[in-house]
Amino acid sequence: MTKTTSARARRAMHGAWFAGAVALAVTLSIGRVSPLYSQQLRELNGQVLATSDSSPVAGALVEALGSAARSLSDRTGRFSIPRPDPESLRITIRALGFRTDTLAVPQGRDSLTVFLVRAAVQLAPVEVEAGPNVARTRFEELAQLSTVTLSAPELRRVPTILEPDVLRAIQLLPGTVARNDFSTGYNVRGGESDQNLVQLDGITVFNPSHLGGLFSTFDPDAVGKADFVTGGFPARYSGRLSSVLDIVIRSGDSTRVRGAGQLSLLSSKLLLEGPLPGSGTFLVSARRTYLDAVVSAFTKEVLPYYFTDLLAKVAVPTGRLGSVALTGYWGRDALNLNLVDSTELTERVDLKWNWGNHLLGAAWTLPLGAGELLTRAAASGFSTTLGLFPGLARYDNTALLFNAGSSLSLSPGNGHALQVGVAGERYRMHEQIATAAFDQVLLDNRYRTTVWSAFLDEQWSVSRRFLLRPGMRLEHVPQARFVGFSPRVAAKLFLSRDAAVTASAGRYYQPVHSVWDPELPITVYEFWISSDRDVPVARSDHLVLGLESWIRRDVQVTVEGYRKTFDRLVTPNRAQDLSRQGDEFILANGNAWGFDVLLRRHAGTVRGWVAYSFTRTRRTSEGISYPAAHDRRHTVNVVVQAPGPFRSSLAVRWGYGSPLPYTGFIGQWDHRRYNATDHVFDDSSEEPVAGPRNGARYPYYSRLDAGLRWSVQKRRVTWEPYFQVVNAYNRRNVFLYFFDYGNSPPTRTGVSQLPLLPTFGLDLRF
Amino acid sequence: MRRAALFLLLSAIAGCKLTETTLSPGERTIVVQSVLSLRHRDQFAVLEYSFNGDTAGRVKGGNRIPPAKPQLPIPGALVTITHEGTGACDGKVDTLLEVPPVGGAPSGVYAGVPCALAPGRRAKLKIVTADGRAVTAETVVPGIEGRTVSSGGRFARFQLDTLPLWRERDTLRIAFSANNGHGVEVEVRRAERHSDLALDIFNDSVGIAIPGTLVNPFDSAGEIIFRPGRYYLITAVLTDSNYFDFMRSISDPITGRGFLNHINGGIGVFGSVDVEQYMIRVVGDRHDPREGLYRITERGSNPNINLTLNLYLTDDTRFGPEPFSGFVTGVGQPVIVNRVPQTAIVNVSGDGSFGAAPGVAALNHDAFVYSFDVVAPQFRRYTLSGVRAAKDTFPVSLVITTQGGSTVLRSTLLGRQTSSPAPSNQAPLVPNARADSEASQAP
């Protein structure tokens, strides 16, 4: 049966590689599930949860005493071990960061839920060790390709600009292209930056950045882990074409109130966590830049910008009813620049530019025997206002998402883990340009989009050597009269205990789009619109083939090749008629192929990774085919974390990127101003004449960053001063070129990306 | 707006300037810029090459074309306009001829009087350069069929009708009903000096409203658009889609894209417009006792010169320490034209400032200089100066010069302030009511 299934799957992927393959695989899978329920189980199935918040404990080692039977819990905390002796069974459960527990399993009981108590002192190394467990467990138990997990300590220790940053760390992973130092935006395997789904505890975040994309919104200290999926993502994810960044905010400490603070050159931050009355926990983190306050305190100048954010999570276990978690985030960037002072004749005029995300979500996890019902409801929004106030002109853009859904996870045994779910999403986007002074509304576009979806995701251990993960997703967007069927399948064939061949294929749809020009080097933030009768639902097909191998259980080597297509991508239409809705975009198609290599050491005193990516990606729009702006052929990132001098811990990052395309200029022209009063041209401005679109390339990119961090314990406070150097060899990586064709000979100058930039800061924990 | 956001951000980012690199010359692109005006008989097209780093053939050009010329003019081209549509011009082909070279250099300007344009008709431009390169474009001519132009509770009744605009209270509203119009552009210029452009704004509907309190937010001094005490010429333009796109778009300095080009074989514009013009007389609140009405006359019972000044202070310090603008009406110095003395009727606006005057050594808030131009029957510039007295007559020095700067008269007149604002900050009713009643007087 195994041979039959894999042969069929292979044939389908080589031919019409979607509907047939997955429908067949799912049919086979489901066809096998039904009789399994009637079989006599020879396994003990269970789930390991934390007592503090009923969150699943991944990587817990479950051993049956007196036998060799053992198992590791998966990411949902579930485990399954053979029952060697149904008459009497004692098991021990060990998990890093938790007290070891031993239980007696009553006779005849085949499933149980285990609650573990967190260890009183949660040391950093414990978190670090959690990394390999996750990756190795995933390797052993899941047919899930293209996924990298970063733990909180790894995120904190990657040297980045000014202060630790989640998205900056993500930019260093395979398959990812970061176009320049000034943006936390990233392109994954040829996709656009708006094709990256970023979720915080399962809640979509529209624009996860501050200061025009220079810093991300997430506090690394509050992050439990970050799963980054660069392709072939499972059926439970939807809404984006190219990647998923699934960030889990950790629950607060259940034993006592703890805190952490940070003082960097950019901002100051305070995090508090601890138990709540009863058995719940809380975690609150607040951050704000302070340079505006410093400037105001010591000079007469005004720095008219700051950003701030607030993140909170409350987790409350409800005993047999599982647990409830609430996650909230609010962030704001604010620029307020006085342009004109008020006088007798003039009103004050201010340039105001505010933007930020806000979200609130609840998740209820209800254990159901060996299964679990997860129900989520959330609201997430992004809003921006840019304008001349009062009343001269303003631009408003809001993106709101209300969503609710449930997923049921079942572990019927015999290697099956099934997840089914339904969800509803309601997008409300609004873009408006108005001027009260001129009594005009120049642009007023509203988008109301509903997405109904259902999915099925099956993890099937067909045999000890073969894992299959068929899935499918059905999506309906009434406003766009769209029904999309997204088959997905992943497979893993073990060549040995430490090596496997992997493959996945899937179809993905995206009902929301950004109309920011992807060829501009910085994405200040995405300007979202959503599908309706005019705006189509974009589509991408992924095909991934790979090889994953482990050396000594702590060194991971992954090689994956991929091919992607992009259809109905939405790009901005500069010729749009502002007074009508429906012409604000131009459609584009595209494709990408390449391969990624990851060599990663998860444990030991020297750890880190080497990531290499090869990509070719093109777009076709308005009859012209051209390389995408992120068509970087080679990307290398080396990240090493090791003991450093003077009892420090050292982190080094070196990056290389082959030349990125840009549109070169071949001349300039006088764009004249017509004087209708006198019927003459009376003024002009010089503007460039562009050459072939993205027909030129910048020089290659290279940067070395290094950081040292010390840890000193004093009076129950752990002080962690750090020192970092960004661009240690001060390479002038090109950011932009400027051309002058007005003189002979013509010349080109430009501005570089970040120069050598030493920074320092202080973390403390108490 | 999105692009403005990016530039603001980029300006805040520190990066190092890179070393300058010399490049090979790029390509020369044909640039065509021509806007047909329904209200003008003469039409023209400017033909030039883009700059490519090769300065061969470059001439000294100017910005005001015509009569100036571009720096890289294209000589010897055949420029034709073909008319399509119903009417007498249907199928007719007009040729725009190259304006003769000036100083041996080609002009790059091709002009002529084509068959009368009419709303809704299509005009096709074809250019063949001397080296055989062809450029084509076409436009559909817009036409204003009806208009509603109002300010201060009054509607304009005819072209160049003068409307009042009380700066703090009124809004100038312009709306067209159009044949084939795509957008509206409004130019606001000093009535007496068209080169003084106060505002150029456009909108992609056929109507626009401009508040009297509008300021230029990108001028740190908060330059106000409508200064009380001035006449402004309003040029309301109904545009076709080509010219509207030409106005609203630019070639992005980063990506090089973004300009909405409707020229085949080149870059630029071939568009068409219909134009109407109106005058506005701007008044406003007054707070300073020096504001108000002044009577300036020659001594004697039968004076030649008899002027009334209506002054408004502004805080635009580019015009002096305490600048003001004002309307001046009355009778000026007679002018001899063809040996016949003609009366100089004055109804214009001018600018001046308090704080200094010729012969006044120290800062004196009552010392003033004020000048205005009288165009008909001959150009004369009047400059008045003196030291104001609040409750008495005071001597006013008058100098009249020609356009070339020659002095034709020096005289001393008698001045007296006949009204001033109420002492409180509230807007005085009487002087401004009087100013309003004068609003319909055109310069």
PDB file of C-alpha atoms in Angstrom, chain B residues 207-404:
ATOM      1  CA  GLY B 207     -14.536  71.721 -10.481  1.00  0.00           C
ATOM      2  CA  ILE B 208     -12.400  73.111  -7.730  1.00  0.00           C
ATOM      3  CA  ALA B 209     -12.744  75.294  -4.645  1.00  0.00           C
ATOM      4  CA  ILE B 210      -9.922  77.478  -3.354  1.00  0.00           C
ATOM      5  CA  PRO B 211     -10.257  78.971   0.126  1.00  0.00           C
ATOM      6  CA  GLY B 212      -9.114  82.516   0.694  1.00  0.00           C
ATOM      7  CA  THR B 213      -7.031  81.507   3.703  1.00  0.00           C
ATOM      8  CA  LEU B 214      -4.866  79.124   1.729  1.00  0.00           C
ATOM      9  CA  VAL B 215      -1.163  79.242   2.529  1.00  0.00           C
ATOM     10  CA  ASN B 216       1.796  77.563   0.928  1.00  0.00           C
ATOM     11  CA  PRO B 217       2.691  74.942   3.556  1.00  0.00           C
ATOM     12  CA  PHE B 218       6.131  74.342   2.091  1.00  0.00           C
ATOM     13  CA  ASP B 219       7.161  77.939   2.541  1.00  0.00           C
ATOM     14  CA  SER B 220       8.535  78.278   6.056  1.00  0.00           C
ATOM     15  CA  ALA B 221       7.161  81.812   6.295  1.00  0.00           C
ATOM     16  CA  GLY B 222       3.743  80.455   5.441  1.00  0.00           C
ATOM     17  CA  GLU B 223       3.392  82.497   2.280  1.00  0.00           C
ATOM     18  CA  ILE B 224      -0.236  83.345   1.842  1.00  0.00           C
ATOM     19  CA  ILE B 225      -1.714  82.877  -1.586  1.00  0.00           C
ATOM     20  CA  PHE B 226      -4.247  85.682  -1.589  1.00  0.00           C
ATOM     21  CA  ARG B 227      -2.905  88.943  -0.200  1.00  0.00           C
ATOM     22  CA  PRO B 228      -5.549  91.518   0.675  1.00  0.00           C
ATOM     23  CA  GLY B 229      -5.095  94.662  -1.315  1.00  0.00           C
ATOM     24  CA  ARG B 230      -4.312  92.917  -4.568  1.00  0.00           C
ATOM     25  CA  TYR B 231      -6.007  92.013  -7.797  1.00  0.00           C
ATOM     26  CA  TYR B 232      -5.408  88.509  -9.090  1.00  0.00           C
ATOM     27  CA  LEU B 233      -5.967  87.044 -12.496  1.00  0.00           C
ATOM     28  CA  ILE B 234      -7.573  83.608 -12.369  1.00  0.00           C
ATOM     29  CA  THR B 235      -6.948  81.402 -15.367  1.00  0.00           C
ATOM     30  CA  ALA B 236      -9.230  78.394 -15.274  1.00  0.00           C
ATOM     31  CA  VAL B 237      -8.164  75.631 -17.615  1.00  0.00           C
ATOM     32  CA  LEU B 238     -10.186  72.689 -18.802  1.00  0.00           C
ATOM     33  CA  THR B 239      -7.712  70.008 -19.818  1.00  0.00           C
ATOM     34  CA  ASP B 240      -7.729  66.937 -21.982  1.00  0.00           C
ATOM     35  CA  SER B 241      -6.391  63.709 -20.513  1.00  0.00           C
ATOM     36  CA  ASN B 242      -2.954  64.039 -22.150  1.00  0.00           C
ATOM     37  CA  TYR B 243      -2.163  67.395 -20.649  1.00  0.00           C
ATOM     38  CA  PHE B 244      -3.677  66.364 -17.323  1.00  0.00           C
ATOM     39  CA  ASP B 245      -1.391  63.330 -17.169  1.00  0.00           C
ATOM     40  CA  PHE B 246       1.546  65.518 -18.202  1.00  0.00           C
ATOM     41  CA  MET B 247       0.834  67.796 -15.247  1.00  0.00           C
ATOM     42  CA  ARG B 248       0.215  65.200 -12.624  1.00  0.00           C
ATOM     43  CA  SER B 249       3.025  62.768 -13.277  1.00  0.00           C
ATOM     44  CA  ILE B 250       6.787  62.830 -13.114  1.00  0.00           C
ATOM     45  CA  SER B 251       9.595  60.490 -14.031  1.00  0.00           C
ATOM     46  CA  ASP B 252      10.458  59.104 -10.634  1.00  0.00           C
ATOM     47  CA  PRO B 253      14.018  60.061  -9.630  1.00  0.00           C
ATOM     48  CA  ILE B 254      14.532  56.595  -8.127  1.00  0.00           C
ATOM     49  CA  THR B 255      12.920  54.172 -10.539  1.00  0.00           C
ATOM     50  CA  GLY B 256      12.834  56.440 -13.599  1.00  0.00           C
ATOM     51  CA  ARG B 257       9.242  55.413 -14.172  1.00  0.00           C
ATOM     52  CA  GLY B 258       5.989  57.137 -13.450  1.00  0.00           C
ATOM     53  CA  PHE B 259       5.670  59.743 -16.157  1.00  0.00           C
ATOM     54  CA  LEU B 260       2.469  59.147 -18.077  1.00  0.00           C
ATOM     55  CA  ASN B 261       3.623  59.461 -21.624  1.00  0.00           C
ATOM     56  CA  HIS B 262       1.218  59.608 -24.552  1.00  0.00           C
ATOM     57  CA  ILE B 263       3.793  60.304 -27.248  1.00  0.00           C
ATOM     58  CA  ASN B 264       4.765  57.501 -29.593  1.00  0.00           C
ATOM     59  CA  GLY B 265       8.434  57.539 -30.484  1.00  0.00           C
ATOM     60  CA  GLY B 266       9.373  60.143 -27.939  1.00  0.00           C
ATOM     61  CA  ILE B 267       8.459  61.630 -24.633  1.00  0.00           C
ATOM     62  CA  GLY B 268       6.501  64.713 -23.636  1.00  0.00           C
ATOM     63  CA  VAL B 269       2.997  65.931 -24.269  1.00  0.00           C
ATOM     64  CA  PHE B 270       0.601  66.691 -27.071  1.00  0.00           C
ATOM     65  CA  GLY B 271      -2.462  67.965 -25.275  1.00  0.00           C
ATOM     66  CA  SER B 272      -5.172  70.566 -25.544  1.00  0.00           C
ATOM     67  CA  VAL B 273      -6.969  72.969 -23.241  1.00  0.00           C
ATOM     68  CA  ASP B 274      -9.804  75.434 -23.097  1.00  0.00           C
ATOM     69  CA  VAL B 275      -9.246  78.523 -20.985  1.00  0.00           C
ATOM     70  CA  GLU B 276     -11.335  81.147 -19.211  1.00  0.00           C
ATOM     71  CA  GLN B 277     -10.128  84.065 -17.140  1.00  0.00           C
ATOM     72  CA  TYR B 278     -11.531  86.032 -14.222  1.00  0.00           C
ATOM     73  CA  MET B 279     -10.324  88.696 -11.846  1.00  0.00           C
ATOM     74  CA  ILE B 280     -10.591  88.667  -8.101  1.00  0.00           C
ATOM     75  CA  ARG B 281     -10.194  91.566  -5.746  1.00  0.00           C
ATOM     76  CA  VAL B 282      -8.907  90.372  -2.407  1.00  0.00           C
ATOM     77  CA  VAL B 283      -9.861  92.178   0.783  1.00  0.00           C
ATOM     78  CA  GLY B 284      -9.588  90.990   4.352  1.00  0.00           C
ATOM     79  CA  ASP B 285      -9.718  91.703   8.062  1.00  0.00           C
ATOM     80  CA  ARG B 286      -7.758  94.727   9.278  1.00  0.00           C
ATOM     81  CA  HIS B 287      -6.193  95.204  12.679  1.00  0.00           C
ATOM     82  CA  ASP B 288      -3.509  97.860  12.378  1.00  0.00           C
ATOM     83  CA  PRO B 289      -4.367 101.588  12.542  1.00  0.00           C
ATOM     84  CA  ARG B 290      -2.188 102.232   9.514  1.00  0.00           C
ATOM     85  CA  GLU B 291      -4.489 100.135   7.396  1.00  0.00           C
ATOM     86  CA  GLY B 292      -7.477 101.721   5.745  1.00  0.00           C
ATOM     87  CA  LEU B 293      -8.270 104.401   3.188  1.00  0.00           C
ATOM     88  CA  TYR B 294      -5.977 107.271   2.210  1.00  0.00           C
ATOM     89  CA  ARG B 295      -6.612 110.188  -0.073  1.00  0.00           C
ATOM     90  CA  ILE B 296      -3.605 111.414  -2.067  1.00  0.00           C
ATOM     91  CA  THR B 297      -4.070 114.626  -4.081  1.00  0.00           C
ATOM     92  CA  GLU B 298      -2.167 117.456  -5.563  1.00  0.00           C
ATOM     93  CA  ARG B 299      -2.425 120.719  -3.707  1.00  0.00           C
ATOM     94  CA  GLY B 300      -5.011 123.127  -5.056  1.00  0.00           C
ATOM     95  CA  SER B 301      -8.667 123.042  -5.873  1.00  0.00           C
ATOM     96  CA  ASN B 302      -8.398 121.368  -9.290  1.00  0.00           C
ATOM     97  CA  PRO B 303      -5.735 118.709  -8.986  1.00  0.00           C
ATOM     98  CA  ASN B 304      -4.514 116.537 -11.869  1.00  0.00           C
ATOM     99  CA  ILE B 305      -3.688 113.664  -9.577  1.00  0.00           C
ATOM    100  CA  ASN B 306      -6.365 112.402  -7.248  1.00  0.00           C
ATOM    101  CA  LEU B 307      -5.848 108.941  -5.839  1.00  0.00           C
ATOM    102  CA  THR B 308      -7.497 106.794  -3.195  1.00  0.00           C
ATOM    103  CA  LEU B 309      -5.396 104.087  -1.522  1.00  0.00           C
ATOM    104  CA  ASN B 310      -6.944 101.160   0.289  1.00  0.00           C
ATOM    105  CA  LEU B 311      -4.171  99.497   2.321  1.00  0.00           C
ATOM    106  CA  TYR B 312      -3.843  96.113   3.971  1.00  0.00           C
ATOM    107  CA  LEU B 313      -0.808  95.072   6.023  1.00  0.00           C
ATOM    108  CA  THR B 314       0.600  91.621   5.470  1.00  0.00           C
ATOM    109  CA  ASP B 315       3.308  89.757   7.288  1.00  0.00           C
ATOM    110  CA  ASP B 316       5.158  88.634   4.207  1.00  0.00           C
ATOM    111  CA  THR B 317       8.508  90.165   5.068  1.00  0.00           C
ATOM    112  CA  ARG B 318       9.921  89.602   1.602  1.00  0.00           C
ATOM    113  CA  PHE B 319       8.350  92.931   0.717  1.00  0.00           C
ATOM    114  CA  GLY B 320       9.925  94.907   3.564  1.00  0.00           C
ATOM    115  CA  PRO B 321       9.907  95.063   7.308  1.00  0.00           C
ATOM    116  CA  GLU B 322       6.178  95.827   7.513  1.00  0.00           C
ATOM    117  CA  PRO B 323       4.787  95.092   4.080  1.00  0.00           C
ATOM    118  CA  PHE B 324       1.395  96.052   2.809  1.00  0.00           C
ATOM    119  CA  SER B 325      -0.581  95.853  -0.395  1.00  0.00           C
ATOM    120  CA  GLY B 326      -3.283  98.170  -1.518  1.00  0.00           C
ATOM    121  CA  PHE B 327      -5.705  99.099  -4.218  1.00  0.00           C
ATOM    122  CA  VAL B 328      -5.338 102.465  -5.781  1.00  0.00           C
ATOM    123  CA  THR B 329      -8.093 104.157  -7.762  1.00  0.00           C
ATOM    124  CA  GLY B 330      -8.574 107.598  -9.194  1.00  0.00           C
ATOM    125  CA  VAL B 331      -6.837 109.768 -11.699  1.00  0.00           C
ATOM    126  CA  GLY B 332      -3.120 109.855 -12.380  1.00  0.00           C
ATOM    127  CA  GLN B 333      -0.814 112.193 -14.200  1.00  0.00           C
ATOM    128  CA  PRO B 334      -2.125 112.898 -17.761  1.00  0.00           C
ATOM    129  CA  VAL B 335      -0.095 111.316 -20.562  1.00  0.00           C
ATOM    130  CA  ILE B 336       0.611 112.830 -23.958  1.00  0.00           C
ATOM    131  CA  VAL B 337      -0.153 110.348 -26.710  1.00  0.00           C
ATOM    132  CA  ASN B 338       0.313 111.553 -30.264  1.00  0.00           C
ATOM    133  CA  ARG B 339       0.533 115.097 -28.868  1.00  0.00           C
ATOM    134  CA  VAL B 340      -2.886 114.679 -27.292  1.00  0.00           C
ATOM    135  CA  PRO B 341      -3.091 114.721 -23.504  1.00  0.00           C
ATOM    136  CA  GLN B 342      -5.005 111.747 -22.201  1.00  0.00           C
ATOM    137  CA  THR B 343      -6.318 111.120 -18.719  1.00  0.00           C
ATOM    138  CA  ALA B 344      -4.720 108.271 -16.842  1.00  0.00           C
ATOM    139  CA  ILE B 345      -7.483 106.352 -15.098  1.00  0.00           C
ATOM    140  CA  VAL B 346      -6.006 104.389 -12.213  1.00  0.00           C
ATOM    141  CA  ASN B 347      -7.545 101.197 -10.877  1.00  0.00           C
ATOM    142  CA  VAL B 348      -4.798  98.799  -9.932  1.00  0.00           C
ATOM    143  CA  SER B 349      -3.102  97.278  -6.921  1.00  0.00           C
ATOM    144  CA  GLY B 350       0.433  97.730  -5.699  1.00  0.00           C
ATOM    145  CA  ASP B 351       2.797  96.797  -2.901  1.00  0.00           C
ATOM    146  CA  GLY B 352       4.674  98.802  -0.308  1.00  0.00           C
ATOM    147  CA  SER B 353       6.036  98.716   3.178  1.00  0.00           C
ATOM    148  CA  PHE B 354       6.086 100.745   6.372  1.00  0.00           C
ATOM    149  CA  GLY B 355       9.237 101.373   8.374  1.00  0.00           C
ATOM    150  CA  ALA B 356      11.424 103.338   6.023  1.00  0.00           C
ATOM    151  CA  ALA B 357      11.198 105.982   3.361  1.00  0.00           C
ATOM    152  CA  PRO B 358      13.660 108.102   1.392  1.00  0.00           C
ATOM    153  CA  GLY B 359      14.962 110.875   3.620  1.00  0.00           C
ATOM    154  CA  VAL B 360      13.896 109.152   6.839  1.00  0.00           C
ATOM    155  CA  ALA B 361      17.023 108.131   8.695  1.00  0.00           C
ATOM    156  CA  ALA B 362      15.753 106.003  11.562  1.00  0.00           C
ATOM    157  CA  LEU B 363      13.180 103.238  11.709  1.00  0.00           C
ATOM    158  CA  ASN B 364       9.805 104.905  11.655  1.00  0.00           C
ATOM    159  CA  HIS B 365       6.680 102.769  11.637  1.00  0.00           C
ATOM    160  CA  ASP B 366       4.770 105.519   9.826  1.00  0.00           C
ATOM    161  CA  ALA B 367       7.319 105.995   7.054  1.00  0.00           C
ATOM    162  CA  PHE B 368       6.215 104.264   3.885  1.00  0.00           C
ATOM    163  CA  VAL B 369       7.056 103.525   0.297  1.00  0.00           C
ATOM    164  CA  TYR B 370       4.389 102.304  -2.106  1.00  0.00           C
ATOM    165  CA  SER B 371       4.464 101.753  -5.832  1.00  0.00           C
ATOM    166  CA  PHE B 372       2.061 100.698  -8.527  1.00  0.00           C
ATOM    167  CA  ASP B 373       2.051 100.475 -12.292  1.00  0.00           C
ATOM    168  CA  VAL B 374      -0.392 102.150 -14.651  1.00  0.00           C
ATOM    169  CA  VAL B 375      -0.327 100.465 -18.028  1.00  0.00           C
ATOM    170  CA  ALA B 376      -2.726 102.617 -20.069  1.00  0.00           C
ATOM    171  CA  PRO B 377      -2.566 104.831 -21.962  1.00  0.00           C
ATOM    172  CA  GLN B 378       1.202 104.414 -21.423  1.00  0.00           C
ATOM    173  CA  PHE B 379       3.233 102.476 -18.919  1.00  0.00           C
ATOM    174  CA  ARG B 380       4.052 104.563 -15.879  1.00  0.00           C
ATOM    175  CA  ARG B 381       5.379 103.442 -12.537  1.00  0.00           C
ATOM    176  CA  TYR B 382       4.206 105.539  -9.595  1.00  0.00           C
ATOM    177  CA  THR B 383       6.217 105.513  -6.392  1.00  0.00           C
ATOM    178  CA  LEU B 384       4.755 107.225  -3.352  1.00  0.00           C
ATOM    179  CA  SER B 385       6.688 107.787  -0.143  1.00  0.00           C
ATOM    180  CA  GLY B 386       6.404 109.803   3.019  1.00  0.00           C
ATOM    181  CA  VAL B 387       5.623 109.660   6.702  1.00  0.00           C
ATOM    182  CA  ARG B 388       2.031 108.998   7.580  1.00  0.00           C
ATOM    183  CA  ALA B 389       0.239 111.122  10.154  1.00  0.00           C
ATOM    184  CA  ALA B 390      -2.687 109.498  11.878  1.00  0.00           C
ATOM    185  CA  LYS B 391      -4.989 112.469  12.294  1.00  0.00           C
ATOM    186  CA  ASP B 392      -3.622 115.098   9.974  1.00  0.00           C
ATOM    187  CA  THR B 393      -2.507 115.665   6.438  1.00  0.00           C
ATOM    188  CA  PHE B 394       1.049 114.741   5.531  1.00  0.00           C
ATOM    189  CA  PRO B 395       3.290 115.349   2.520  1.00  0.00           C
ATOM    190  CA  VAL B 396       3.657 112.509   0.034  1.00  0.00           C
ATOM    191  CA  SER B 397       6.531 112.384  -2.425  1.00  0.00           C
ATOM    192  CA  LEU B 398       5.612 111.103  -5.914  1.00  0.00           C
ATOM    193  CA  VAL B 399       8.053 109.863  -8.524  1.00  0.00           C
ATOM    194  CA  ILE B 400       6.737 108.694 -11.914  1.00  0.00           C
ATOM    195  CA  THR B 401       9.043 106.713 -14.160  1.00  0.00           C
ATOM    196  CA  THR B 402       8.766 105.049 -17.530  1.00  0.00           C
ATOM    197  CA  GLN B 403       9.209 101.364 -18.203  1.00  0.00           C
ATOM    198  CA  GLY B 404      12.865 102.037 -18.921  1.00  0.00           C
TER     199      GLY B 404
END
